[in-house]
């Protein structure tokens, strides 16, 4: 995020309305993260900060270049280090200290990775790469907010060098920057609909927002007085964006134009005497603006740890209290960290660089230690470790996955398992298939059968399906429909295909709701469930393909490996209560899955499908278990761990034997 910088010799005069604009940006982000009503688009505060940062940095460097014909990179980077580094390192130390006390090993390891990435200005790349279904949710990533810091720091590295390079050709300098900004914007719009995480996190697709501020600073419009309509128009666009923009319609993309344009207009009209600028320059907004960098740094760890320790922050009193704590920490950080370092003459450039180097090395060392030791699990007792190990047992090797750019599988990620060669077996499903990957990959090698895995989270493996899901965006829902239609077409031309294995969370699709701790998740199929199953199986049968269907593993109403591990370590649960949570009466499992069991049984009796049974491996006559022989079998309440997938792999043998024999029943 942008921080107000100390005033260098060639800096622009202090403009209090910019501090007021910062206050809008940071409060929008804070209120959005804490779920305050009316701030559904508050994440655009980051976009506002990007423009402000570009404007201020552009003003400083452009003025220096015009006045001296050169840019002092050492002075520029010293100012950035002095302003940004101290508060970041203090926040990081506190986050690591709290993490030691409350985080499970897997989560502590992830915090270590975040510390490394943020310290070397690559956290946006880290979180882009983690933007997958099984990665920890956003609320568990303590340093997630540092992605925007990394974007800005990458800008600080690239822009001065670019400016010096283009300054050799003064006539093309500004047009070249316009061209780069336009290319960045167009590529961001294009990529948002195709790979939204890349457009959101990565610098090339955010560069246009920073360059919008730079170009404003470099042109005369930033130095002229304008009518009040400019400020009013900017304010309407900014406030409207904070209220109205929604990520489910694709963000950043074209939606980011509105907060960026609004910020440009507010900066453009900032010198005018009007109501908007007087309001932005008033004491309250200016004070919030002054501490905005620290407030941005502190509010997210406060939110993450509060949610982690006490559950969802839902009431107005809770939200107010945690926001107040964030502001208090920001004020302390500004008063006792930011200001002393920024103003102290005793902190010479040599001391500043040396201290930053030592702090960076220490942060990298601690991060590496946490990563190498898997989050220091020795902090916890053996009875907790069972559940801790399960919470981390889902990382798999997907190195053989590809996304073809042409052909029948164009745009669909496919993952080969088993020996090299044309696949004879398709394993198609949702995230439950993803959970089985380790076991399936090992079995494919043991059986010497090449196979293909195709999976998509929350997407039932049915032809002709369309759905609306609470855990998915409208774009993801549509992607599910399109992908399944393409898979149907691909299968039609797959002449070597002998069998298909279908894996899914069938009860979820049939009933439309999750179970227990997962009950907040809802899905609505726009077609009848039984009809979709019938249509899919009959379509595959017409292709002379044997169809195997995997019995959905039992779901648990009270078990989640991470939650049980936390509560057990905190003393909220006794070992007996934890064991009880990891056991589910078989009668309840059967009742929840009765509809789908009956339907698949009817299809089996007609000879249309062959069942692959999992319950005999997970349950006895009365109870189903999330722990087997001292090893956790579930990552959450419905996805199995790698250990369970490997233990259960033999139940899939009939499908692989079919491919091995080259015949059909």
Tab-separated table of C-alpha atoms in Angstrom, residues 96-469:
chain	number	residue	atom	x	y	z
A	96	UNK	CA	5.219	-14.684	13.928
A	97	UNK	CA	4.940	-14.423	17.716
A	98	UNK	CA	1.169	-14.823	17.664
A	99	UNK	CA	1.482	-17.565	15.069
A	100	UNK	CA	3.811	-19.534	17.331
A	101	UNK	CA	1.099	-19.567	19.980
A	102	UNK	CA	-2.033	-20.227	17.917
A	103	UNK	CA	-1.231	-21.582	14.442
A	104	UNK	CA	-1.158	-25.242	13.562
A	105	UNK	CA	2.108	-26.460	11.964
A	106	UNK	CA	0.811	-26.449	8.401
A	107	UNK	CA	-0.514	-22.917	8.831
A	108	UNK	CA	2.678	-21.794	10.561
A	109	UNK	CA	4.668	-23.224	7.674
A	110	UNK	CA	2.505	-21.245	5.264
A	111	UNK	CA	3.159	-18.116	7.312
A	112	UNK	CA	6.863	-18.820	6.927
A	113	UNK	CA	6.440	-18.989	3.159
A	114	UNK	CA	4.532	-15.722	3.282
A	115	UNK	CA	7.306	-14.032	5.262
A	116	UNK	CA	9.899	-15.129	2.717
A	117	UNK	CA	7.801	-13.982	-0.231
A	118	UNK	CA	6.872	-10.620	1.284
A	119	UNK	CA	10.458	-9.871	2.309
A	120	UNK	CA	11.728	-10.395	-1.247
A	121	UNK	CA	8.744	-8.544	-2.803
A	122	UNK	CA	7.126	-11.628	-4.334
A	123	UNK	CA	4.107	-12.296	-2.154
A	124	UNK	CA	1.770	-11.438	-5.040
A	125	UNK	CA	3.387	-14.269	-7.023
A	126	UNK	CA	3.080	-16.648	-4.058
A	127	UNK	CA	-0.609	-15.972	-3.532
A	128	UNK	CA	-1.288	-16.110	-7.262
A	129	UNK	CA	0.196	-19.612	-7.299
A	130	UNK	CA	-1.851	-20.571	-4.231
A	131	UNK	CA	-5.157	-19.439	-5.687
A	132	UNK	CA	-6.440	-23.028	-5.845
A	133	UNK	CA	-9.336	-24.920	-4.304
A	134	UNK	CA	-7.436	-26.794	-1.610
A	135	UNK	CA	-5.146	-23.974	-0.596
A	136	UNK	CA	-6.028	-22.483	2.790
A	137	UNK	CA	-8.861	-19.983	2.585
A	138	UNK	CA	-8.047	-16.286	2.471
A	139	UNK	CA	-8.972	-15.890	6.123
A	140	UNK	CA	-6.073	-18.176	7.100
A	141	UNK	CA	-3.292	-16.406	5.141
A	142	UNK	CA	-1.805	-14.013	7.673
A	143	UNK	CA	0.259	-12.060	5.126
A	144	UNK	CA	-2.153	-12.191	2.211
A	145	UNK	CA	-2.484	-8.399	2.242
A	146	UNK	CA	1.206	-7.979	1.421
A	147	UNK	CA	0.462	-8.922	-2.196
A	148	UNK	CA	-0.286	-5.266	-2.933
A	149	UNK	CA	2.923	-4.177	-1.211
A	150	UNK	CA	4.824	-6.477	-3.536
A	151	UNK	CA	3.079	-5.029	-6.577
A	152	UNK	CA	4.109	-1.533	-5.495
A	153	UNK	CA	7.645	-2.599	-4.666
A	154	UNK	CA	7.967	-4.206	-8.089
A	155	UNK	CA	6.804	-0.885	-9.512
A	156	UNK	CA	9.503	0.903	-7.501
A	157	UNK	CA	12.085	-1.416	-9.053
A	158	UNK	CA	10.849	-1.193	-12.632
A	159	UNK	CA	9.603	2.363	-13.112
A	160	UNK	CA	12.736	4.421	-12.279
A	161	UNK	CA	14.813	2.282	-14.650
A	162	UNK	CA	12.134	2.545	-17.333
A	163	UNK	CA	11.953	6.307	-16.891
A	164	UNK	CA	15.722	6.672	-17.233
A	165	UNK	CA	15.710	4.495	-20.337
A	166	UNK	CA	12.898	6.369	-22.068
A	167	UNK	CA	14.344	9.749	-21.073
A	168	UNK	CA	16.912	9.235	-23.826
A	169	UNK	CA	14.102	9.890	-26.300
A	170	UNK	CA	12.060	12.730	-24.741
A	171	UNK	CA	9.535	12.889	-27.571
A	172	UNK	CA	8.486	9.271	-27.159
A	173	UNK	CA	8.658	9.073	-23.355
A	174	UNK	CA	5.059	9.979	-22.539
A	175	UNK	CA	3.530	8.208	-25.582
A	176	UNK	CA	5.505	5.094	-24.680
A	177	UNK	CA	4.144	5.137	-21.131
A	178	UNK	CA	0.626	5.594	-22.515
A	179	UNK	CA	1.199	2.591	-24.755
A	180	UNK	CA	2.462	0.454	-21.886
A	181	UNK	CA	-0.497	1.482	-19.725
A	182	UNK	CA	-2.972	0.683	-22.499
A	183	UNK	CA	-1.379	-2.715	-23.106
A	184	UNK	CA	-1.504	-3.482	-19.391
A	185	UNK	CA	-5.183	-2.491	-19.152
A	186	UNK	CA	-6.246	-4.449	-22.232
A	187	UNK	CA	-4.342	-7.531	-21.121
A	188	UNK	CA	-5.922	-7.266	-17.650
A	189	UNK	CA	-9.413	-7.094	-19.142
A	190	UNK	CA	-8.676	-10.064	-21.400
A	191	UNK	CA	-7.067	-12.179	-18.687
A	192	UNK	CA	-9.703	-11.515	-16.023
A	193	UNK	CA	-12.223	-13.646	-17.907
A	194	UNK	CA	-9.685	-16.412	-18.525
A	195	UNK	CA	-7.389	-16.512	-15.502
A	196	UNK	CA	-8.677	-14.076	-12.911
A	197	UNK	CA	-6.021	-14.785	-10.234
A	198	UNK	CA	-3.242	-13.767	-12.627
A	199	UNK	CA	-5.007	-10.536	-13.567
A	200	UNK	CA	-5.646	-9.801	-9.900
A	201	UNK	CA	-2.243	-10.506	-8.375
A	202	UNK	CA	0.453	-10.018	-10.986
A	203	UNK	CA	2.236	-6.714	-11.588
A	204	UNK	CA	2.006	-6.525	-15.413
A	205	UNK	CA	-1.783	-6.500	-15.203
A	206	UNK	CA	-1.869	-3.900	-12.417
A	207	UNK	CA	0.812	-1.650	-13.889
A	208	UNK	CA	-1.741	0.487	-15.735
A	209	UNK	CA	-3.264	1.613	-12.430
A	210	UNK	CA	0.097	2.875	-11.165
A	211	UNK	CA	0.893	4.392	-14.558
A	212	UNK	CA	-2.418	6.265	-14.488
A	213	UNK	CA	-1.075	8.180	-11.486
A	214	UNK	CA	2.348	8.574	-13.097
A	215	UNK	CA	0.931	10.009	-16.308
A	216	UNK	CA	-1.229	12.424	-14.358
A	217	UNK	CA	1.865	13.634	-12.512
A	218	UNK	CA	3.840	14.023	-15.739
A	219	UNK	CA	1.240	16.053	-17.613
A	220	UNK	CA	0.050	19.572	-17.082
A	221	UNK	CA	-3.447	18.567	-16.021
A	222	UNK	CA	-2.095	17.617	-12.598
A	223	UNK	CA	-0.881	21.173	-12.023
A	224	UNK	CA	-3.897	23.161	-13.177
A	225	UNK	CA	-6.971	24.155	-11.227
A	226	UNK	CA	-10.232	22.652	-12.406
A	227	UNK	CA	-13.874	23.214	-11.664
A	228	UNK	CA	-15.619	21.464	-8.774
A	229	UNK	CA	-17.246	19.009	-11.202
A	230	UNK	CA	-13.920	17.190	-11.486
A	231	UNK	CA	-13.733	16.495	-7.757
A	232	UNK	CA	-17.409	15.646	-7.498
A	233	UNK	CA	-17.204	13.250	-10.457
A	234	UNK	CA	-14.155	11.576	-8.938
A	235	UNK	CA	-15.833	11.217	-5.557
A	236	UNK	CA	-18.968	9.698	-7.097
A	237	UNK	CA	-16.882	7.170	-9.034
A	238	UNK	CA	-14.788	6.217	-6.004
A	239	UNK	CA	-17.699	5.909	-3.559
A	240	UNK	CA	-19.832	4.186	-6.181
A	241	UNK	CA	-17.053	1.656	-6.774
A	242	UNK	CA	-16.684	0.940	-3.061
A	243	UNK	CA	-20.428	0.326	-2.778
A	244	UNK	CA	-21.355	-1.329	-6.063
A	245	UNK	CA	-18.450	-3.298	-7.561
A	246	UNK	CA	-18.574	-7.040	-6.965
A	247	UNK	CA	-15.817	-9.601	-7.614
A	248	UNK	CA	-18.209	-12.186	-8.992
A	249	UNK	CA	-18.629	-10.113	-12.138
A	250	UNK	CA	-14.915	-10.342	-12.861
A	251	UNK	CA	-12.343	-8.180	-11.122
A	252	UNK	CA	-10.101	-6.354	-11.828
A	253	UNK	CA	-10.967	-6.332	-15.563
A	254	UNK	CA	-13.039	-3.451	-16.837
A	255	UNK	CA	-14.541	-2.778	-13.403
A	256	UNK	CA	-11.211	-1.429	-12.121
A	257	UNK	CA	-11.488	1.475	-14.558
A	258	UNK	CA	-14.056	3.182	-12.316
A	259	UNK	CA	-12.074	3.508	-9.055
A	260	UNK	CA	-8.917	4.334	-11.022
A	261	UNK	CA	-10.639	7.048	-13.042
A	262	UNK	CA	-12.314	8.392	-9.911
A	263	UNK	CA	-8.964	8.618	-8.118
A	264	UNK	CA	-7.368	10.357	-11.109
A	265	UNK	CA	-10.167	12.940	-11.137
A	266	UNK	CA	-9.854	13.570	-7.395
A	267	UNK	CA	-6.099	14.074	-7.735
A	268	UNK	CA	-6.602	16.249	-10.790
A	269	UNK	CA	-9.050	18.507	-8.956
A	270	UNK	CA	-7.239	18.393	-5.630
A	271	UNK	CA	-5.998	21.995	-5.806
A	272	UNK	CA	-9.459	23.484	-6.188
A	273	UNK	CA	-11.305	25.125	-3.332
A	274	UNK	CA	-14.470	23.085	-3.153
A	275	UNK	CA	-16.554	21.109	-0.696
A	276	UNK	CA	-15.010	17.777	-1.669
A	277	UNK	CA	-11.442	18.878	-1.083
A	278	UNK	CA	-12.316	20.709	2.127
A	279	UNK	CA	-13.923	17.515	3.435
A	280	UNK	CA	-10.947	15.390	2.419
A	281	UNK	CA	-8.563	17.915	4.015
A	282	UNK	CA	-10.398	17.984	7.335
A	283	UNK	CA	-8.727	16.699	10.486
A	284	UNK	CA	-10.359	13.267	10.771
A	285	UNK	CA	-9.684	12.003	7.232
A	286	UNK	CA	-6.155	13.433	7.310
A	287	UNK	CA	-5.350	11.627	10.567
A	288	UNK	CA	-6.603	8.314	9.178
A	289	UNK	CA	-4.651	8.993	5.994
A	290	UNK	CA	-1.447	9.572	7.915
A	291	UNK	CA	-1.686	6.165	9.586
A	292	UNK	CA	-3.117	4.433	6.492
A	293	UNK	CA	0.022	2.430	5.741
A	294	UNK	CA	0.219	1.041	9.271
A	295	UNK	CA	-3.530	0.500	9.378
A	296	UNK	CA	-3.334	-1.526	6.198
A	297	UNK	CA	-0.424	-3.539	7.600
A	298	UNK	CA	-2.118	-4.344	10.914
A	299	UNK	CA	-5.802	-4.781	10.104
A	300	UNK	CA	-5.451	-8.034	8.176
A	301	UNK	CA	-3.409	-9.969	10.764
A	302	UNK	CA	-5.885	-8.750	13.393
A	303	UNK	CA	-8.758	-10.061	11.279
A	304	UNK	CA	-7.069	-13.394	10.540
A	305	UNK	CA	-6.033	-14.144	14.109
A	306	UNK	CA	-9.352	-12.965	15.547
A	307	UNK	CA	-11.280	-15.174	13.136
A	308	UNK	CA	-8.892	-18.042	13.754
A	309	UNK	CA	-9.160	-17.921	17.528
A	310	UNK	CA	-12.763	-16.832	18.050
A	311	UNK	CA	-14.628	-17.839	14.893
A	312	UNK	CA	-16.404	-15.666	12.304
A	313	UNK	CA	-16.708	-11.970	13.160
A	314	UNK	CA	-20.429	-11.415	12.735
A	315	UNK	CA	-21.908	-8.885	15.146
A	316	UNK	CA	-21.507	-5.128	14.882
A	317	UNK	CA	-19.927	-5.018	18.337
A	318	UNK	CA	-17.310	-7.590	17.306
A	319	UNK	CA	-16.526	-5.773	14.079
A	320	UNK	CA	-16.274	-2.423	15.848
A	321	UNK	CA	-13.981	-3.829	18.521
A	322	UNK	CA	-11.541	-5.486	16.125
A	323	UNK	CA	-11.472	-2.471	13.817
A	324	UNK	CA	-10.775	-0.256	16.829
A	325	UNK	CA	-7.893	-2.531	17.824
A	326	UNK	CA	-6.515	-2.299	14.273
A	327	UNK	CA	-6.644	1.494	14.369
A	328	UNK	CA	-4.997	1.546	17.804
A	329	UNK	CA	-2.153	-0.668	16.593
A	330	UNK	CA	-1.805	1.505	13.486
A	331	UNK	CA	-1.564	4.655	15.620
A	332	UNK	CA	1.099	3.062	17.819
A	333	UNK	CA	3.009	1.867	14.778
A	334	UNK	CA	2.892	5.313	13.182
A	335	UNK	CA	3.889	7.116	16.388
A	336	UNK	CA	6.640	4.793	17.639
A	337	UNK	CA	7.923	3.125	14.452
A	338	UNK	CA	7.168	5.116	11.320
A	339	UNK	CA	7.735	8.627	12.628
A	340	UNK	CA	10.915	8.032	14.651
A	341	UNK	CA	12.636	6.254	11.771
A	342	UNK	CA	11.464	8.766	9.190
A	343	UNK	CA	12.472	11.845	11.188
A	344	UNK	CA	15.562	10.673	13.046
A	345	UNK	CA	18.802	12.228	11.809
A	346	UNK	CA	20.726	9.652	13.827
A	347	UNK	CA	19.579	6.870	11.492
A	348	UNK	CA	22.067	7.437	8.700
A	349	UNK	CA	21.749	5.749	5.303
A	350	UNK	CA	24.417	3.227	6.294
A	351	UNK	CA	22.588	2.335	9.504
A	352	UNK	CA	19.264	2.168	7.669
A	353	UNK	CA	20.554	-0.159	4.959
A	354	UNK	CA	22.461	-2.295	7.452
A	355	UNK	CA	19.493	-2.674	9.774
A	356	UNK	CA	17.186	-3.499	6.871
A	357	UNK	CA	19.630	-6.106	5.580
A	358	UNK	CA	19.874	-7.734	9.008
A	359	UNK	CA	16.084	-7.697	9.468
A	360	UNK	CA	15.585	-9.140	5.983
A	361	UNK	CA	18.063	-11.948	6.592
A	362	UNK	CA	16.446	-12.715	9.929
A	363	UNK	CA	12.981	-12.801	8.368
A	364	UNK	CA	14.184	-15.061	5.564
A	365	UNK	CA	15.911	-17.319	8.063
A	366	UNK	CA	12.836	-17.675	10.263
A	367	UNK	CA	10.637	-18.240	7.227
A	368	UNK	CA	12.983	-20.932	5.944
A	369	UNK	CA	13.073	-22.579	9.378
A	370	UNK	CA	9.291	-22.741	9.521
A	371	UNK	CA	9.133	-24.155	6.015
A	372	UNK	CA	11.859	-26.754	6.531
A	373	UNK	CA	10.482	-27.932	9.885
A	374	UNK	CA	6.896	-28.076	8.585
A	375	UNK	CA	5.821	-25.391	11.055
A	376	UNK	CA	7.607	-26.832	14.101
A	377	UNK	CA	5.052	-29.550	14.993
A	378	UNK	CA	7.029	-30.436	18.119
A	379	UNK	CA	5.127	-27.606	19.809
A	380	UNK	CA	2.152	-29.983	20.121
A	381	UNK	CA	1.437	-33.277	21.881
A	382	UNK	CA	1.019	-36.605	20.080
A	383	UNK	CA	-2.775	-36.707	20.419
A	384	UNK	CA	-2.985	-33.363	18.627
A	385	UNK	CA	-0.428	-34.422	16.027
A	386	UNK	CA	-2.788	-37.039	14.571
A	387	UNK	CA	-5.164	-34.316	13.473
A	388	UNK	CA	-2.363	-31.888	12.604
A	389	UNK	CA	-0.806	-34.427	10.251
A	390	UNK	CA	-4.170	-34.954	8.578
A	391	UNK	CA	-4.600	-31.195	8.097
A	392	UNK	CA	-1.377	-31.065	6.079
A	393	UNK	CA	-1.806	-34.331	4.166
A	394	UNK	CA	-3.295	-33.083	0.919
A	395	UNK	CA	-0.368	-31.738	-1.129
A	396	UNK	CA	0.164	-33.819	-4.260
A	397	UNK	CA	2.299	-33.970	-7.380
A	398	UNK	CA	0.451	-32.526	-10.352
A	399	UNK	CA	3.532	-32.043	-12.540
A	400	UNK	CA	2.053	-34.137	-15.353
A	401	UNK	CA	-0.961	-31.887	-15.745
A	402	UNK	CA	-1.337	-29.871	-18.938
A	403	UNK	CA	-3.918	-27.515	-20.403
A	404	UNK	CA	-3.949	-28.092	-24.173
A	405	UNK	CA	-4.260	-25.009	-26.339
A	406	UNK	CA	-5.858	-26.868	-29.202
A	407	UNK	CA	-7.722	-30.066	-29.949
A	408	UNK	CA	-10.627	-31.760	-28.193
A	409	UNK	CA	-9.317	-30.888	-24.713
A	410	UNK	CA	-8.569	-27.242	-25.508
A	411	UNK	CA	-8.578	-25.184	-22.294
A	412	UNK	CA	-9.322	-28.193	-20.039
A	413	UNK	CA	-6.661	-29.216	-17.534
A	414	UNK	CA	-5.911	-32.913	-17.911
A	415	UNK	CA	-3.551	-34.891	-15.673
A	416	UNK	CA	-1.871	-38.088	-16.814
A	417	UNK	CA	-1.158	-40.895	-14.348
A	418	UNK	CA	0.466	-44.277	-14.779
A	419	UNK	CA	2.941	-45.223	-17.514
A	420	UNK	CA	3.423	-43.172	-20.654
A	421	UNK	CA	1.113	-43.964	-23.513
A	422	UNK	CA	-2.408	-43.316	-24.815
A	423	UNK	CA	-4.804	-43.372	-21.838
A	424	UNK	CA	-7.439	-46.092	-21.777
A	425	UNK	CA	-9.181	-44.939	-18.618
A	426	UNK	CA	-10.783	-41.585	-17.786
A	427	UNK	CA	-11.267	-40.646	-14.135
A	428	UNK	CA	-13.647	-37.699	-14.033
A	429	UNK	CA	-14.952	-35.857	-11.018
A	430	UNK	CA	-14.911	-32.970	-8.597
A	431	UNK	CA	-12.649	-32.159	-5.632
A	432	UNK	CA	-13.260	-35.631	-4.200
A	433	UNK	CA	-11.345	-36.961	-7.191
A	434	UNK	CA	-8.587	-34.487	-6.453
A	435	UNK	CA	-8.357	-35.925	-2.941
A	436	UNK	CA	-7.862	-39.456	-4.330
A	437	UNK	CA	-5.014	-38.439	-6.668
A	438	UNK	CA	-2.107	-39.953	-4.722
A	439	UNK	CA	-3.756	-43.327	-4.468
A	440	UNK	CA	-4.910	-43.366	-8.086
A	441	UNK	CA	-1.467	-42.366	-9.389
A	442	UNK	CA	0.189	-45.165	-7.409
A	443	UNK	CA	-2.380	-47.742	-8.544
A	444	UNK	CA	-1.994	-46.718	-12.198
A	445	UNK	CA	1.720	-47.475	-11.983
A	446	UNK	CA	1.130	-50.745	-10.136
A	447	UNK	CA	-1.388	-51.868	-12.761
A	448	UNK	CA	0.679	-50.470	-15.648
A	449	UNK	CA	-2.407	-48.716	-17.055
A	450	UNK	CA	-2.154	-45.181	-18.466
A	451	UNK	CA	-5.089	-43.054	-17.337
A	452	UNK	CA	-6.292	-39.477	-17.450
A	453	UNK	CA	-7.640	-37.438	-14.529
A	454	UNK	CA	-9.987	-34.520	-15.163
A	455	UNK	CA	-11.417	-32.695	-12.169
A	456	UNK	CA	-13.041	-29.385	-11.333
A	457	UNK	CA	-13.984	-28.280	-7.822
A	458	UNK	CA	-17.716	-28.169	-7.110
A	459	UNK	CA	-18.521	-29.372	-10.622
A	460	UNK	CA	-20.532	-32.613	-10.763
A	461	UNK	CA	-19.321	-35.001	-13.487
A	462	UNK	CA	-22.578	-34.932	-15.423
A	463	UNK	CA	-23.285	-34.068	-19.025
A	464	UNK	CA	-25.676	-31.180	-19.544
A	465	UNK	CA	-25.355	-29.862	-16.001
A	466	UNK	CA	-25.681	-26.229	-14.995
A	467	UNK	CA	-25.614	-25.052	-11.403
A	468	UNK	CA	-25.473	-22.187	-8.955
A	469	UNK	CA	-23.215	-22.671	-5.941
